[in-house]
Structure formats: C-alpha cells, structure tokens
PDB file of C-alpha atoms in Angstrom:
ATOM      1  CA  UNK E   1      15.093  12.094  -0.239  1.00 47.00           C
ATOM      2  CA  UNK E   2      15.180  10.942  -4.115  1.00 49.00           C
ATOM      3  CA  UNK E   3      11.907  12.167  -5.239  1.00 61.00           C
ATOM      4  CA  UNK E   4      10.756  10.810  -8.723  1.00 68.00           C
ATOM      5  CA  UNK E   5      10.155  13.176 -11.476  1.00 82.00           C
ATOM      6  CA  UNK E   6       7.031  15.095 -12.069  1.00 88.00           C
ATOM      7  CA  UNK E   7       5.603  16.103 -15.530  1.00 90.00           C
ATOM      8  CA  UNK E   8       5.802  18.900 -17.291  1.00 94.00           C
ATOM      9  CA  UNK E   9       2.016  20.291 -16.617  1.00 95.00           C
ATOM     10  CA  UNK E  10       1.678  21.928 -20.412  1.00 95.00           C
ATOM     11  CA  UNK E  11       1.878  18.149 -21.330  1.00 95.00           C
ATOM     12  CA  UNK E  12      -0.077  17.238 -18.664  1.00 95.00           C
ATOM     13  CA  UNK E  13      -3.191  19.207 -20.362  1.00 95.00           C
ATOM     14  CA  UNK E  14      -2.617  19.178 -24.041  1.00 95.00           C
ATOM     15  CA  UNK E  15      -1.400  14.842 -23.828  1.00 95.00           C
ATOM     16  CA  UNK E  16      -4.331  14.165 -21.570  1.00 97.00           C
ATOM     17  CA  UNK E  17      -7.644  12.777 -23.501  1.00 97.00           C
ATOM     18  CA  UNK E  18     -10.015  14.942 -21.264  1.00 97.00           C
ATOM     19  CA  UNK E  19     -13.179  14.760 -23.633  1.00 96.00           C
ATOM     20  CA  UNK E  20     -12.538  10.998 -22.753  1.00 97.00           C
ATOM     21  CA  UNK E  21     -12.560  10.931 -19.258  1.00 97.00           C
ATOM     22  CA  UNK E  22     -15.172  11.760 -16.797  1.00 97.00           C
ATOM     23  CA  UNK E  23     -15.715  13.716 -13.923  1.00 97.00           C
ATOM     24  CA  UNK E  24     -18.934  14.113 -11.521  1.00 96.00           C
ATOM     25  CA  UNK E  25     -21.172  15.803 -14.170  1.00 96.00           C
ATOM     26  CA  UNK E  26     -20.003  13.681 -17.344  1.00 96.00           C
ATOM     27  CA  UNK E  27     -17.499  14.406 -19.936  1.00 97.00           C
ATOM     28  CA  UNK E  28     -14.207  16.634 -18.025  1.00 97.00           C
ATOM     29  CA  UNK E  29     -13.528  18.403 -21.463  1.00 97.00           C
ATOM     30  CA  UNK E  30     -13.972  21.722 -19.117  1.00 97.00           C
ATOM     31  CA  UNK E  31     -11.219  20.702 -16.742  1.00 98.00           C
ATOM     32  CA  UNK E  32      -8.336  21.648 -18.787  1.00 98.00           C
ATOM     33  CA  UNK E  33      -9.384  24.942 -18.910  1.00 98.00           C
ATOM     34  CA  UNK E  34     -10.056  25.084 -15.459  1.00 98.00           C
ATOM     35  CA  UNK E  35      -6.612  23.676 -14.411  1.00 98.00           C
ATOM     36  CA  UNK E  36      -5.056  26.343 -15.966  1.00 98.00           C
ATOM     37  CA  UNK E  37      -7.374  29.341 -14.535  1.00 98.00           C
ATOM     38  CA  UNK E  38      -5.891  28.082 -11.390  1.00 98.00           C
ATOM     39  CA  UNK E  39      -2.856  30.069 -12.213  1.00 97.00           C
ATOM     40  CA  UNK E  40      -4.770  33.012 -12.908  1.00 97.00           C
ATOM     41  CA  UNK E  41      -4.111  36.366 -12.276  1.00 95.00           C
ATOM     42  CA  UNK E  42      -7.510  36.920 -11.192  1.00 97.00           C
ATOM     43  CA  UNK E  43      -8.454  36.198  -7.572  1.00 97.00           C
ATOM     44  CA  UNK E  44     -11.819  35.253  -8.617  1.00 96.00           C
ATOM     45  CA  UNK E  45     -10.917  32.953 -11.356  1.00 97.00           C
ATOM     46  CA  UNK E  46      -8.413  31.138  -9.471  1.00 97.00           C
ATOM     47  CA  UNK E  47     -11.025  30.561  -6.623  1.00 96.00           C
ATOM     48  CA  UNK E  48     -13.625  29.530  -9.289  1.00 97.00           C
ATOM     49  CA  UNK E  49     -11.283  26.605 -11.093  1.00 97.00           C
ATOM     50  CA  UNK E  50     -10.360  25.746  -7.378  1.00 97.00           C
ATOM     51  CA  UNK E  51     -14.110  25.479  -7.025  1.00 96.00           C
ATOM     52  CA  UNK E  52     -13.920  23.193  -9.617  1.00 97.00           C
ATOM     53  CA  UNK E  53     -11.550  20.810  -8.262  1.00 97.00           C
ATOM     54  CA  UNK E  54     -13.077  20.470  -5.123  1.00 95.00           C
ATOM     55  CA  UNK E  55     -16.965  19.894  -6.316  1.00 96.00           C
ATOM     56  CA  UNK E  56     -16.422  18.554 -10.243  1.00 97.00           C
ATOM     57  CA  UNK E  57     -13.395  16.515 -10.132  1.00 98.00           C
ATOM     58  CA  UNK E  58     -13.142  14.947  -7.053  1.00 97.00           C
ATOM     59  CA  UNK E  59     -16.904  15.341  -5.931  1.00 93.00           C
ATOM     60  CA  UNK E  60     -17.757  14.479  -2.105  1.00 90.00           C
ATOM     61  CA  UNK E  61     -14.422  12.545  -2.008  1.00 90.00           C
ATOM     62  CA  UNK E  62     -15.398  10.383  -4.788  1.00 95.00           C
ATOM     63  CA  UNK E  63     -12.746   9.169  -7.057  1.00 97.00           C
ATOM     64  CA  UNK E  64     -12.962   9.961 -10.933  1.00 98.00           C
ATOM     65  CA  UNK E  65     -11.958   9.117 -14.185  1.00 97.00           C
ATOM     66  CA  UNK E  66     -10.563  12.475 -14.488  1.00 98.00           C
ATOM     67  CA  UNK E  67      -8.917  12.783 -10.630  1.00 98.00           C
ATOM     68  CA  UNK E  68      -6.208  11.205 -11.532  1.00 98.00           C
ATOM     69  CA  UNK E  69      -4.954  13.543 -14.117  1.00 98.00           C
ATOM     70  CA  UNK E  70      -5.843  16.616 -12.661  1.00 98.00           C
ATOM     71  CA  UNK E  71      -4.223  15.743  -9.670  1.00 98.00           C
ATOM     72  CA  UNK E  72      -0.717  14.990 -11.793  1.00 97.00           C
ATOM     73  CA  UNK E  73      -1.281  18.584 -13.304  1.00 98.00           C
ATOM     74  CA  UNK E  74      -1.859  20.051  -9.597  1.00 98.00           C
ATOM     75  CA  UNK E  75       1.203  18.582  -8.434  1.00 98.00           C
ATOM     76  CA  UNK E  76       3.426  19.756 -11.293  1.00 97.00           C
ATOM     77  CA  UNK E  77       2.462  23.390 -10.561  1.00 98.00           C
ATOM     78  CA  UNK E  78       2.422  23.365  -6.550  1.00 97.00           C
ATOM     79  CA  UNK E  79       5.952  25.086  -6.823  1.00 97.00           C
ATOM     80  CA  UNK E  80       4.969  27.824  -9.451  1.00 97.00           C
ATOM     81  CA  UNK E  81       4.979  31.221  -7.746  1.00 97.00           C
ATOM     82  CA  UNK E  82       1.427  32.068  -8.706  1.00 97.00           C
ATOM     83  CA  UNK E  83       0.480  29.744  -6.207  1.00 97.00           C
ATOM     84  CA  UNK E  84       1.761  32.171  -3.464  1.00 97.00           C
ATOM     85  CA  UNK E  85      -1.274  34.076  -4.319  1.00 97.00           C
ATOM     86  CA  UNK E  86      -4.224  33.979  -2.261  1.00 95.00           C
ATOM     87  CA  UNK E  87      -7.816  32.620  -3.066  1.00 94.00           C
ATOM     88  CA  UNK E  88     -11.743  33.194  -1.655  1.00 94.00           C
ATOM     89  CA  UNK E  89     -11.912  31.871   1.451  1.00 89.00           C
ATOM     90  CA  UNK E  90     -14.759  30.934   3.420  1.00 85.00           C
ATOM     91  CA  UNK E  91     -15.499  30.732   7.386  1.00 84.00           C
ATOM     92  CA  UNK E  92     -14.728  26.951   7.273  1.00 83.00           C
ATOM     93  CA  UNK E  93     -11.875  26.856   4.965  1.00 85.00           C
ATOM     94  CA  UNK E  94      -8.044  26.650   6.555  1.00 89.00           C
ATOM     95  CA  UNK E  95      -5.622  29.516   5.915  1.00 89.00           C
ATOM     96  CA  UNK E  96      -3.291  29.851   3.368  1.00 94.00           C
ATOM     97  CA  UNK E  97      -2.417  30.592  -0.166  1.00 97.00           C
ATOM     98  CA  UNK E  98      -3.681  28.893  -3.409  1.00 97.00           C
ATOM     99  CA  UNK E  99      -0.575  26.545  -2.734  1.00 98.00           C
ATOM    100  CA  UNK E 100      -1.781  25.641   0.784  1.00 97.00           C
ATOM    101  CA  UNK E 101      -5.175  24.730  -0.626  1.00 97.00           C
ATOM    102  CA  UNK E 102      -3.774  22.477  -3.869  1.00 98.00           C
ATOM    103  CA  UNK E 103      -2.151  20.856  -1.412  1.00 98.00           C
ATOM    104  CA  UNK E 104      -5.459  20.334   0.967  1.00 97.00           C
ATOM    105  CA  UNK E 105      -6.779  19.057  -2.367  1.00 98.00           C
ATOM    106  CA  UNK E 106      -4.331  15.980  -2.982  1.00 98.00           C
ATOM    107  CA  UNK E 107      -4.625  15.360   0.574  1.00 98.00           C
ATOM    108  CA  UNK E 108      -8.198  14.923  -0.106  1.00 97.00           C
ATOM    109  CA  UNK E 109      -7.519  13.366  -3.246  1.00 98.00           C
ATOM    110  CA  UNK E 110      -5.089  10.802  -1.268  1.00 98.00           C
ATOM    111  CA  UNK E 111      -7.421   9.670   1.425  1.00 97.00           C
ATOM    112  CA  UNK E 112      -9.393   8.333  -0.596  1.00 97.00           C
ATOM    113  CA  UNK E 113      -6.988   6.112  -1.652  1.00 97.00           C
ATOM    114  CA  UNK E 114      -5.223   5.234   1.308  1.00 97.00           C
ATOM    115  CA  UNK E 115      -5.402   1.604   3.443  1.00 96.00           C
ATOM    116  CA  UNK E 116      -8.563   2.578   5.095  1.00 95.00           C
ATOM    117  CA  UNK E 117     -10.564   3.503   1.958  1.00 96.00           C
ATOM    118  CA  UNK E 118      -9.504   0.157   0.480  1.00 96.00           C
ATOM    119  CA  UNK E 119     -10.588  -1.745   3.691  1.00 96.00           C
ATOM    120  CA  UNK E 120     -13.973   0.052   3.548  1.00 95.00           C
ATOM    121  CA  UNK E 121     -14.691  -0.705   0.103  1.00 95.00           C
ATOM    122  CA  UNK E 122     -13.703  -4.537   0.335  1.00 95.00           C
ATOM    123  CA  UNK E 123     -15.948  -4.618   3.454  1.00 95.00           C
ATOM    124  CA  UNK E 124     -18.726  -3.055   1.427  1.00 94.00           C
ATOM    125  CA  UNK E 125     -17.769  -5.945  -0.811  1.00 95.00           C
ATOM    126  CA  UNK E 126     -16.173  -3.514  -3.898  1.00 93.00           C
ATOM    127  CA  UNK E 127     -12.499  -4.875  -4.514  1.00 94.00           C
ATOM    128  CA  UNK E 128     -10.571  -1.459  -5.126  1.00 93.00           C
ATOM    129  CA  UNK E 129      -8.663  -3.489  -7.985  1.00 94.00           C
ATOM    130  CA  UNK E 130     -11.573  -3.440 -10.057  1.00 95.00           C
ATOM    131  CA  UNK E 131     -12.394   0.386  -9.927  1.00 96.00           C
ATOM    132  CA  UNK E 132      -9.796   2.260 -12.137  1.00 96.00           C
ATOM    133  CA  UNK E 133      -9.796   5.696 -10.534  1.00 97.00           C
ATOM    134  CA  UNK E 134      -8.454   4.079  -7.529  1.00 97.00           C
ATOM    135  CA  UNK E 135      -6.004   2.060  -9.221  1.00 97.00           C
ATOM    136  CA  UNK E 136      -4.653   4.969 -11.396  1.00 97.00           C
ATOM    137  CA  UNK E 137      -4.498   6.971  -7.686  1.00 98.00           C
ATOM    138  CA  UNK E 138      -2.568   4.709  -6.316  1.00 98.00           C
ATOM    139  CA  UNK E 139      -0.249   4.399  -9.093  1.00 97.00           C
ATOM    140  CA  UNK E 140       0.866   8.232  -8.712  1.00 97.00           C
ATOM    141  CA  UNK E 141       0.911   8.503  -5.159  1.00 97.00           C
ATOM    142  CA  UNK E 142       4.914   8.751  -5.714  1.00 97.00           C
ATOM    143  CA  UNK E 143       4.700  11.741  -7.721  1.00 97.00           C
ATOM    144  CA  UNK E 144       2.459  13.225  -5.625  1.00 97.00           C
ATOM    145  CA  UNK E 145       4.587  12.768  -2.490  1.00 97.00           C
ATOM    146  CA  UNK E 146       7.253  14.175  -4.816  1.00 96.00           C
ATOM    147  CA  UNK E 147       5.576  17.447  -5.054  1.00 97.00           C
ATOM    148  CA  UNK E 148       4.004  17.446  -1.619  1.00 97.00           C
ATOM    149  CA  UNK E 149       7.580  16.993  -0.067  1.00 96.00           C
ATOM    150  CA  UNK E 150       8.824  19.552  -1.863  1.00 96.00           C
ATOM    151  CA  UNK E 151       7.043  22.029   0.191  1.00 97.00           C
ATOM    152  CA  UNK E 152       8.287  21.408   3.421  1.00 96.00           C
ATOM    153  CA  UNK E 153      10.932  24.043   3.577  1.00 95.00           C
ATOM    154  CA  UNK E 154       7.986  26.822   2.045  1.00 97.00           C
ATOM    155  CA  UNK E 155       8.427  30.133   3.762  1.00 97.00           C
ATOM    156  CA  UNK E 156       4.150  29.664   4.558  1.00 97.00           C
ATOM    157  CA  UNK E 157       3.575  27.605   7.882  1.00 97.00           C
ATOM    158  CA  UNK E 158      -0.100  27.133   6.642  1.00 97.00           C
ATOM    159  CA  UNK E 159       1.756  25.752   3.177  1.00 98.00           C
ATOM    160  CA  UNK E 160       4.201  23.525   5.674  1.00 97.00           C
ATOM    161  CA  UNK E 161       1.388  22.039   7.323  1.00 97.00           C
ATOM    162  CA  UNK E 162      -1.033  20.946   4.762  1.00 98.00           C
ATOM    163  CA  UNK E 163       1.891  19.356   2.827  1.00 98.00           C
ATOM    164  CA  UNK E 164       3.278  17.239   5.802  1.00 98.00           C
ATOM    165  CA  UNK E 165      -0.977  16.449   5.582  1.00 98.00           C
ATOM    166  CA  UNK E 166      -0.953  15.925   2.297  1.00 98.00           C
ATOM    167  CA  UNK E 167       1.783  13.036   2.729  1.00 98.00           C
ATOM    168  CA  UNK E 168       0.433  11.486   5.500  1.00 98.00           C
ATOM    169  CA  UNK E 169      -2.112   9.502   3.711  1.00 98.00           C
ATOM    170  CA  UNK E 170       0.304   8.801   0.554  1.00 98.00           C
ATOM    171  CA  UNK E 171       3.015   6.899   2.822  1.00 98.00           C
ATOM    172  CA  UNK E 172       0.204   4.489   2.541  1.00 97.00           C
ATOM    173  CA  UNK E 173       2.450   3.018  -0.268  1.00 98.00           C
ATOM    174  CA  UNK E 174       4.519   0.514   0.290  1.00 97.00           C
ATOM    175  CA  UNK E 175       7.002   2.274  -2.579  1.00 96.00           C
ATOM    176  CA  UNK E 176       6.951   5.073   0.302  1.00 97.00           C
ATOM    177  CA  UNK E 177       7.170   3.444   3.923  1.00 96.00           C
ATOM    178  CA  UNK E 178      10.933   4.065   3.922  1.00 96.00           C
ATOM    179  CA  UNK E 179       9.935   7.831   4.370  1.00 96.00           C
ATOM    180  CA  UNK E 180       8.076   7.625   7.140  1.00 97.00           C
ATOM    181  CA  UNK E 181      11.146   7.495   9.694  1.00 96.00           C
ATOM    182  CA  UNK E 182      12.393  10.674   8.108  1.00 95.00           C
ATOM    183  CA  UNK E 183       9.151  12.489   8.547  1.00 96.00           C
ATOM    184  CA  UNK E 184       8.013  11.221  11.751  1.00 96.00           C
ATOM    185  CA  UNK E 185      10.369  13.851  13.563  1.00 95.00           C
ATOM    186  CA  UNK E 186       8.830  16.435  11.125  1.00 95.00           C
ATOM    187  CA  UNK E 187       5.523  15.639  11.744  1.00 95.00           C
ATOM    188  CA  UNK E 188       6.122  15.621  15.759  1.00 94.00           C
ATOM    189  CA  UNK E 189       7.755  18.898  15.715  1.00 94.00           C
ATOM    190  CA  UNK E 190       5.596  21.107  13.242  1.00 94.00           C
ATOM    191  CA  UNK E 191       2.054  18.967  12.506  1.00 95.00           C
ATOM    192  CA  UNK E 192       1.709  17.793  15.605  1.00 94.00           C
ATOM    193  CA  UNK E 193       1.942  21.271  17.438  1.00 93.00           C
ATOM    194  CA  UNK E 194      -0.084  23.252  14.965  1.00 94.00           C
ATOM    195  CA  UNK E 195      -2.634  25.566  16.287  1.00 93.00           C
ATOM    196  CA  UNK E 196      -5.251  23.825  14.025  1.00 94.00           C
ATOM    197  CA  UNK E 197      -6.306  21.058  16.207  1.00 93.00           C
ATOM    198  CA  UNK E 198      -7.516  18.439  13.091  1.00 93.00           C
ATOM    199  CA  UNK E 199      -3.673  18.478  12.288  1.00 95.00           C
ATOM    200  CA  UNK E 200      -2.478  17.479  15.273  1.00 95.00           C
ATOM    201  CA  UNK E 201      -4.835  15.006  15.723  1.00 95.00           C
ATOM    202  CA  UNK E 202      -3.925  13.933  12.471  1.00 95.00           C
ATOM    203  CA  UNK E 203       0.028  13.774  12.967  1.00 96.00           C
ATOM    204  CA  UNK E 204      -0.537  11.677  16.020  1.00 95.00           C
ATOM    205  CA  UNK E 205      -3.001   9.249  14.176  1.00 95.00           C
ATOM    206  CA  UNK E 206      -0.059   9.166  11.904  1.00 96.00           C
ATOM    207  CA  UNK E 207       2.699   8.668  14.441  1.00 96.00           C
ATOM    208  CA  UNK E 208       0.665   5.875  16.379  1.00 95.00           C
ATOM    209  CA  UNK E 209       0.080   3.874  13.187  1.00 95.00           C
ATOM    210  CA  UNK E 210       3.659   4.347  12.461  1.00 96.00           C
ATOM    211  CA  UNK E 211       4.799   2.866  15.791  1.00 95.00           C
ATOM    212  CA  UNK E 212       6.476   5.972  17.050  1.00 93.00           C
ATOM    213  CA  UNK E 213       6.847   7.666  20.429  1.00 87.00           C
ATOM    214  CA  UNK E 214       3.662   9.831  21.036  1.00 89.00           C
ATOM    215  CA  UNK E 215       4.643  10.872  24.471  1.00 87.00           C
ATOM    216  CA  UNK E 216       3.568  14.158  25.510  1.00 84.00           C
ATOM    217  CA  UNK E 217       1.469  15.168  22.271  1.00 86.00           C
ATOM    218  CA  UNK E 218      -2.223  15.635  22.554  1.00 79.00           C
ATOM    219  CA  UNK E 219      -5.415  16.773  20.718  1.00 70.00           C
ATOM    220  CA  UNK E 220      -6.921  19.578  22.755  1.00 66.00           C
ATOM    221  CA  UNK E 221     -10.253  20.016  20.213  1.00 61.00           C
ATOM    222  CA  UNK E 222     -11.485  23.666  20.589  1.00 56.00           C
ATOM    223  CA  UNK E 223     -15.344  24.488  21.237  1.00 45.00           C
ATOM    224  CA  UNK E 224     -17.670  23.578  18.459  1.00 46.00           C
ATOM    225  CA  UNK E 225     -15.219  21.131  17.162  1.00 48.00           C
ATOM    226  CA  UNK E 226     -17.701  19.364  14.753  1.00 39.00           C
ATOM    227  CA  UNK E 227     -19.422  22.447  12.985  1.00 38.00           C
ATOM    228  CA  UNK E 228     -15.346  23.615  12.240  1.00 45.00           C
ATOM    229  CA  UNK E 229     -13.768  20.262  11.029  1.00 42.00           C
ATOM    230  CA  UNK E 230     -13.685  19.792   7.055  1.00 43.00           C
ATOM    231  CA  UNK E 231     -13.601  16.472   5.497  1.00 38.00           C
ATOM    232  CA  UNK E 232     -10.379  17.368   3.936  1.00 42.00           C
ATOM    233  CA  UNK E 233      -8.671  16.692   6.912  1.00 42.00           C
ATOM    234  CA  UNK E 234      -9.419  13.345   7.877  1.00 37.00           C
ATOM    235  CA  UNK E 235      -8.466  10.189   6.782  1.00 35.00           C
ATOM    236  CA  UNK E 236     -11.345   8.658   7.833  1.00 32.00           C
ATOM    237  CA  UNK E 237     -13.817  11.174   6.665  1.00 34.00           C
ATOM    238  CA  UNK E 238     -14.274   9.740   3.125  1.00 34.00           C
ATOM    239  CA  UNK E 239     -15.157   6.501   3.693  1.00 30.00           C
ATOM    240  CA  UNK E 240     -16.752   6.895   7.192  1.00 33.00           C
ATOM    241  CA  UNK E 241     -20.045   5.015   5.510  1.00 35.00           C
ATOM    242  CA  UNK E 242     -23.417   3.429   7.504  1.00 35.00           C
ATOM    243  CA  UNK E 243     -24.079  -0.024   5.814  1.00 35.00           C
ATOM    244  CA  UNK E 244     -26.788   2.162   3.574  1.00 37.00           C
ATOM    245  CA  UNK E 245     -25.013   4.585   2.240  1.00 38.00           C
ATOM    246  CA  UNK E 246     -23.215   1.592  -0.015  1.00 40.00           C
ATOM    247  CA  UNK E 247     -25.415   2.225  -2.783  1.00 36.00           C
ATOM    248  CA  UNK E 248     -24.539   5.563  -3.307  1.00 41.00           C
ATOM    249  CA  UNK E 249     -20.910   4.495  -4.029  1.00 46.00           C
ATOM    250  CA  UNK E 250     -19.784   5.075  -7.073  1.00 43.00           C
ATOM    251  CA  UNK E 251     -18.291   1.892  -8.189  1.00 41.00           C
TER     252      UNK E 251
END
C-alpha cells in the first residue's frame, strides 16, 4: 500500500491554535496537554487524557472544532511504544492496550464521518458541507487510514482488530476505495472471526457493502448482547437518531 505521510505529533501540538478551537465544554486549550499525558508513564494519567478524548473532544460522537486535530496527533503516535502499555479498563470496554483503544477512538472518530452520517444529516436537512468539523474529518481520513493500516501486522490481536475497525468506516473515501479489495481478505480472515461478536458483525456489514463473498460468515450475538455493545463499534450507532433528537445536533 502507499500510505501518505503523517505529521510529526510535536508539531501537531505546538502548530495547532488550540485556545482557538473548541471542544464540548468550550475553548480545547486543555487538550494539548492532555494529548501528551496519553504517553504517560503513569497508568492513571494515560487513562485520564484517554478519558478526555472520549468525553471532551469527541463528546457522544459529536464532531468538534478540536476532533480534527487531536485525531491527527493520535494517529501520529499510534506506533510509539508507550502505546503498548495498558490503560483503566472498565466492564464494558474491549481489551487491549492504550494502542488498541486510540485506535477504537478514530474508529469512533471516523463513523461519524462516514456515508451514513452524511445521509443522516442531509435527511435531518443539515448539508455536512456546511459544518466544518465534518469537512476537516473527511479531509484526513487518508492519514488516518495511514496510521490505522499500519497496525495490521501488531504482535496484539486486540490491536489487529480494532485497526482493521478503525478502517472500515474511513474506506468511505473515495481517495481510499482502491483498498478495499486488499483488505476484504483481511477482514474475512481475522475481523470477521473475532471472538468479539460486534466485529464480526461489523466485517460482514463491511464485506456486504463492498460486494464481496460473505458465504459461510455469521454473527452469533452472545447473551445480553445490548447491555455489552459500545457505540464505538458501530457505524450506525452515531447517527442512529428519532426525528426529535434533531435538535440536539450540534450543527
């Protein structure tokens, strides 16, 4: 695959106008810091700026000012060994390393940028062109597949799986289709037989809308399905909206 450059993340945080930008509470002039405390060598800290991410940045699947950047500054460090160290996890939260979880993160981060989102939001009668966090998403998803492809030879299975995941949504972009014939195999062998059953219900969403062979691949969900999935793992899940909930969007 030729997979574009990413940035250098040090630029990433000391270029990017943060005090400018905003994030679910207002200004993001905290998320700097709290990009780099993901490298941390405190388990605590690095679960707290991950915290961050996941309820400040990109808040309830809501697109930001601010998501953008941090998720260009996530993807330059997915590859940095202190990601191989492990976070707080809770009874909901899929196994893995801090890498594993990043990577969860711009899957998140992708989905709601993805075909579906934008059909949802011009059926809620919200052109996506006119909201800039979803433009500037969309305009990275390259880079982000960059470092999301990068870890499909990791030593982790839990890190193999959520970045075939994580890619899923960005081959969305028409810059990307050409990859999906290359990955479909990938997906069918690893994603698709993964003991968590909201990836392989995933990879065969994937495969189906890709026009490839599904044959013999199925989604056996376990008991209690529901109270165990997490939005993070669903394309649909971010923009899965009841005609009221449209004025709660954010655009």
């Amino acid at each position: 695959m030729s997979l574009d450059p990413l940035p250098d993340p040090a630029v990433v945080l000391a270029e990017t106008d943060w005090g400018g930008l905003e994030h679910a509470y207002g200004t993001a002039e905290d998320t700097p810091t709290q990009l780099a405390a993901l490298l941390d060598v405190d388990q605590r800290v690095r679960s707290r700026a991950l915290d961050h991410l996941h309820h400040v940045v990109h808040h309830q699947n809501t697109l930001y000012v601010a998501t953008a950047p941090a998720a260009l500054y996530v993807a330059a460090i997915l590859l940095d060994p202190r990601t191989a160290l492990p976070v707080e996890k809770g009874p909901r939260d899929f196994p893995g390393p801090m890498r594993a979880e990043l990577l969860g993160w711009l899957d998140s981060v992708a989905n709601a940028a993805d075909d579906q989102a934008e059909a949802t939001m011009r059926r809620f009668g919200f052109p996506p062109e006119d909201y800039p966090p979803f433009v500037q998403t969309r305009e990275i998803r390259p880079l982000l597949f960059s470092a999301a492809s990068a870890c499909f030879d990791d030593h982790d299975l839990h890190v193999r799986e959520a970045a075939l995941a994580a890619c899923i949504p960005l081959l969305d972009d028409p810059r990307l289709h050409h990859h999906r014939k290359a990955m479909a195999p990938v997906l069918r062998e690893t994603l698709a037989v993964s003991a968590l059953w909201q990836y392989r219900e995933r990879a065969i969403e994937a495969l189906t809308a890709w026009g490839e062979d599904t044959a013999g691949l199925k989604v056996r969900r376990e008991a209690f399905e529901v109270c165990d999935a997490t939005s993070d793992t669903s394309s649909s899940a971010a923009w899965n909206l009841a005609a009221g909930d449209a004025v709660d969007l954010p655009f």
